[in-house]
GROMACS .gro file of C-alpha atoms in nm:
model
  203
    1UNK     CA    1   0.743   2.765  -0.883
    2UNK     CA    2   0.622   2.616  -1.233
    3UNK     CA    3   0.759   2.827  -1.512
    4UNK     CA    4   0.433   2.839  -1.668
    5UNK     CA    5   0.323   3.049  -1.410
    6UNK     CA    6   0.596   3.296  -1.447
    7UNK     CA    7   0.519   3.324  -1.825
    8UNK     CA    8   0.082   3.383  -1.748
    9UNK     CA    9   0.222   3.638  -1.498
   10UNK     CA   10   0.422   3.814  -1.699
   11UNK     CA   11   0.166   3.842  -1.984
   12UNK     CA   12  -0.089   3.952  -1.756
   13UNK     CA   13   0.140   4.235  -1.607
   14UNK     CA   14   0.236   4.363  -1.968
   15UNK     CA   15  -0.141   4.359  -2.039
   16UNK     CA   16  -0.223   4.596  -1.724
   17UNK     CA   17   0.082   4.808  -1.818
   18UNK     CA   18  -0.054   4.866  -2.206
   19UNK     CA   19  -0.421   4.922  -2.069
   20UNK     CA   20  -0.297   5.138  -1.821
   21UNK     CA   21  -0.088   5.349  -2.060
   22UNK     CA   22  -0.354   5.407  -2.316
   23UNK     CA   23  -0.644   5.447  -2.057
   24UNK     CA   24  -0.637   5.543  -1.721
   25UNK     CA   25  -0.339   5.424  -1.489
   26UNK     CA   26  -0.554   5.228  -1.269
   27UNK     CA   27  -0.723   5.034  -1.526
   28UNK     CA   28  -0.444   4.762  -1.546
   29UNK     CA   29  -0.511   4.688  -1.155
   30UNK     CA   30  -0.750   4.366  -1.234
   31UNK     CA   31  -0.451   4.247  -1.459
   32UNK     CA   32  -0.199   4.289  -1.184
   33UNK     CA   33  -0.416   4.103  -0.956
   34UNK     CA   34  -0.477   3.794  -1.185
   35UNK     CA   35  -0.090   3.801  -1.242
   36UNK     CA   36  -0.029   3.754  -0.851
   37UNK     CA   37  -0.272   3.490  -0.841
   38UNK     CA   38  -0.117   3.308  -1.135
   39UNK     CA   39   0.231   3.307  -0.926
   40UNK     CA   40   0.044   3.190  -0.642
   41UNK     CA   41  -0.145   2.914  -0.816
   42UNK     CA   42   0.172   2.779  -0.968
   43UNK     CA   43   0.369   2.758  -0.648
   44UNK     CA   44   0.552   2.443  -0.612
   45UNK     CA   45   0.707   2.387  -0.270
   46UNK     CA   46   0.973   2.146  -0.172
   47UNK     CA   47   0.813   1.826   0.008
   48UNK     CA   48   0.976   1.565   0.243
   49UNK     CA   49   0.915   1.248   0.117
   50UNK     CA   50   0.885   0.955   0.333
   51UNK     CA   51   1.065   0.598   0.303
   52UNK     CA   52   0.980   0.249   0.320
   53UNK     CA   53   0.751   0.035   0.132
   54UNK     CA   54   0.492   0.312   0.103
   55UNK     CA   55   0.290   0.483  -0.165
   56UNK     CA   56   0.287   0.893  -0.128
   57UNK     CA   57  -0.032   1.084  -0.262
   58UNK     CA   58   0.036   1.199  -0.634
   59UNK     CA   59  -0.185   1.524  -0.546
   60UNK     CA   60  -0.284   1.780  -0.281
   61UNK     CA   61  -0.619   1.778  -0.198
   62UNK     CA   62  -0.919   1.595  -0.058
   63UNK     CA   63  -0.995   1.227  -0.067
   64UNK     CA   64  -1.353   1.226  -0.194
   65UNK     CA   65  -1.396   0.825  -0.277
   66UNK     CA   66  -1.233   0.508  -0.203
   67UNK     CA   67  -1.375   0.219  -0.418
   68UNK     CA   68  -1.274  -0.122  -0.326
   69UNK     CA   69  -1.280  -0.431  -0.570
   70UNK     CA   70  -1.141  -0.779  -0.493
   71UNK     CA   71  -0.856  -0.703  -0.747
   72UNK     CA   72  -0.795  -0.354  -0.672
   73UNK     CA   73  -0.891  -0.026  -0.475
   74UNK     CA   74  -0.898   0.291  -0.645
   75UNK     CA   75  -0.863   0.625  -0.428
   76UNK     CA   76  -0.971   0.974  -0.586
   77UNK     CA   77  -0.820   1.298  -0.482
   78UNK     CA   78  -1.007   1.621  -0.586
   79UNK     CA   79  -0.809   1.949  -0.606
   80UNK     CA   80  -0.965   2.279  -0.566
   81UNK     CA   81  -0.850   2.598  -0.720
   82UNK     CA   82  -0.649   2.689  -0.437
   83UNK     CA   83  -0.448   2.339  -0.391
   84UNK     CA   84  -0.094   2.293  -0.528
   85UNK     CA   85  -0.155   2.159  -0.868
   86UNK     CA   86   0.168   2.002  -0.938
   87UNK     CA   87   0.153   1.587  -0.957
   88UNK     CA   88   0.426   1.327  -0.821
   89UNK     CA   89   0.483   0.968  -0.851
   90UNK     CA   90   0.336   0.787  -0.565
   91UNK     CA   91   0.622   0.525  -0.591
   92UNK     CA   92   0.940   0.483  -0.736
   93UNK     CA   93   1.003   0.238  -1.064
   94UNK     CA   94   0.985   0.263  -1.412
   95UNK     CA   95   0.698   0.429  -1.612
   96UNK     CA   96   0.589   0.158  -1.843
   97UNK     CA   97   0.261   0.359  -1.964
   98UNK     CA   98   0.159   0.688  -2.054
   99UNK     CA   99  -0.208   0.682  -2.201
  100UNK     CA  100  -0.371   1.014  -2.267
  101UNK     CA  101  -0.760   1.020  -2.345
  102UNK     CA  102  -0.968   1.309  -2.490
  103UNK     CA  103  -1.278   1.380  -2.322
  104UNK     CA  104  -1.570   1.567  -2.124
  105UNK     CA  105  -1.474   1.838  -1.868
  106UNK     CA  106  -1.726   1.725  -1.600
  107UNK     CA  107  -1.700   1.867  -1.213
  108UNK     CA  108  -1.430   1.614  -1.131
  109UNK     CA  109  -1.557   1.576  -0.779
  110UNK     CA  110  -1.832   1.326  -0.959
  111UNK     CA  111  -1.742   0.986  -0.977
  112UNK     CA  112  -1.834   0.991  -1.349
  113UNK     CA  113  -1.543   1.207  -1.397
  114UNK     CA  114  -1.312   0.919  -1.378
  115UNK     CA  115  -1.447   0.740  -1.705
  116UNK     CA  116  -1.572   1.054  -1.909
  117UNK     CA  117  -1.355   1.350  -1.865
  118UNK     CA  118  -1.016   1.393  -2.054
  119UNK     CA  119  -0.714   1.256  -1.878
  120UNK     CA  120  -0.357   1.103  -1.852
  121UNK     CA  121  -0.300   0.776  -1.729
  122UNK     CA  122   0.073   0.709  -1.597
  123UNK     CA  123   0.143   0.307  -1.502
  124UNK     CA  124   0.453   0.280  -1.295
  125UNK     CA  125   0.632  -0.088  -1.211
  126UNK     CA  126   0.766  -0.064  -0.880
  127UNK     CA  127   1.003  -0.379  -0.892
  128UNK     CA  128   0.717  -0.633  -0.876
  129UNK     CA  129   0.421  -0.398  -0.756
  130UNK     CA  130   0.243  -0.188  -1.035
  131UNK     CA  131   0.056   0.128  -0.979
  132UNK     CA  132  -0.166   0.336  -1.186
  133UNK     CA  133  -0.278   0.701  -1.163
  134UNK     CA  134  -0.460   0.936  -1.366
  135UNK     CA  135  -0.441   1.317  -1.419
  136UNK     CA  136  -0.802   1.440  -1.478
  137UNK     CA  137  -0.913   1.744  -1.608
  138UNK     CA  138  -1.203   1.911  -1.459
  139UNK     CA  139  -1.508   2.175  -1.515
  140UNK     CA  140  -1.245   2.466  -1.492
  141UNK     CA  141  -0.901   2.251  -1.577
  142UNK     CA  142  -0.848   2.246  -1.945
  143UNK     CA  143  -0.500   2.129  -1.972
  144UNK     CA  144  -0.307   1.842  -1.848
  145UNK     CA  145   0.061   1.839  -1.853
  146UNK     CA  146   0.279   1.529  -1.810
  147UNK     CA  147   0.638   1.550  -1.797
  148UNK     CA  148   0.710   1.154  -1.819
  149UNK     CA  149   0.744   0.872  -2.102
  150UNK     CA  150   0.736   0.513  -2.131
  151UNK     CA  151   1.102   0.385  -1.971
  152UNK     CA  152   1.163   0.683  -1.776
  153UNK     CA  153   1.259   0.606  -1.400
  154UNK     CA  154   1.100   0.787  -1.139
  155UNK     CA  155   1.157   0.796  -0.781
  156UNK     CA  156   0.896   0.821  -0.511
  157UNK     CA  157   0.753   1.168  -0.471
  158UNK     CA  158   0.907   1.302  -0.790
  159UNK     CA  159   0.728   1.579  -1.007
  160UNK     CA  160   0.551   1.414  -1.316
  161UNK     CA  161   0.318   1.657  -1.424
  162UNK     CA  162   0.081   1.906  -1.391
  163UNK     CA  163  -0.319   1.986  -1.436
  164UNK     CA  164  -0.402   2.368  -1.449
  165UNK     CA  165  -0.680   2.501  -1.268
  166UNK     CA  166  -0.892   2.250  -1.029
  167UNK     CA  167  -0.898   1.912  -1.115
  168UNK     CA  168  -0.830   1.521  -1.000
  169UNK     CA  169  -0.611   1.250  -0.964
  170UNK     CA  170  -0.756   0.893  -0.914
  171UNK     CA  171  -0.469   0.630  -0.819
  172UNK     CA  172  -0.548   0.248  -0.845
  173UNK     CA  173  -0.364   0.009  -0.618
  174UNK     CA  174  -0.367  -0.403  -0.654
  175UNK     CA  175  -0.460  -0.647  -0.338
  176UNK     CA  176  -0.096  -0.576  -0.190
  177UNK     CA  177  -0.129  -0.242  -0.108
  178UNK     CA  178  -0.333  -0.163   0.252
  179UNK     CA  179  -0.520   0.200   0.224
  180UNK     CA  180  -0.399   0.435   0.491
  181UNK     CA  181  -0.617   0.727   0.409
  182UNK     CA  182  -0.997   0.768   0.477
  183UNK     CA  183  -1.265   0.928   0.282
  184UNK     CA  184  -1.271   1.332   0.350
  185UNK     CA  185  -0.934   1.331   0.454
  186UNK     CA  186  -0.681   1.604   0.320
  187UNK     CA  187  -0.350   1.491   0.147
  188UNK     CA  188  -0.048   1.615   0.027
  189UNK     CA  189   0.136   1.535  -0.289
  190UNK     CA  190   0.476   1.371  -0.190
  191UNK     CA  191   0.447   1.381   0.191
  192UNK     CA  192   0.112   1.216   0.274
  193UNK     CA  193   0.117   0.826   0.285
  194UNK     CA  194  -0.188   0.661   0.156
  195UNK     CA  195  -0.106   0.319   0.130
  196UNK     CA  196   0.138   0.056   0.287
  197UNK     CA  197   0.271  -0.252   0.095
  198UNK     CA  198   0.189  -0.552   0.284
  199UNK     CA  199   0.432  -0.831   0.317
  200UNK     CA  200   0.327  -1.167   0.182
  201UNK     CA  201   0.034  -1.042  -0.013
  202UNK     CA  202   0.051  -1.134  -0.397
  203UNK     CA  203  -0.023  -0.888  -0.644
   0.00000   0.00000   0.00000
C-alpha cells in the first residue's frame, strides 16, 4: 500500500463522518466509498522479478504502441484508472539523469502525449546499456511522483515512482535490445519481460 492512499482515505473518511454528524448519518456514505477506492487504487502488490539479461515492464497496463527506428525502439504502456500505478525500474543500474518537463494533460493513450504532456524522464545506465523511461501524466492523472535522483542505484523491478489516477509510461531501448511484447498485450510492472538483451549487438 502506498502511504499516499492512506492519507486520502483518512481525509475522505473524516469528511464523511463530519458530514454525517452535521446532516444525516447516510450523507457520508459517498465519502466512505471514495475512501475505499483510494485504498484499492494505491495498492502496491509484491512482484516476482525475472532474472537474466532482460528488461521488465516499468508499469502495469496495455502496450498501445511499439515504434521502431534504426537507432531505438519505443514501447508505450497505457495505464487505466484500474491498474496499479506504482512504477518500477526496467533494469538494474545507476540513475544518470532525471528530467521533469511541464506540459499538457492530453488523453494518455494518444501518441502526441509522449511529446506534449507533463512528464518525468528517468535514464538508467545498466552497465553498458542505457534505458530511458518516462512517467507521463494524462487527462485524469495530474501528479507524477519520482523517488529517485541522479546518482542513485536501482535494482531491476525496484519501485521508482508513482503516477496518480490514469497515465502512461514510455520506455526507449537501444538496438542491443530485442522487444518481447506486442501491441495490445497487457503487462505487469516488475514481472513482465518486455525486452531481452541480445549479446553481440552494439548499443
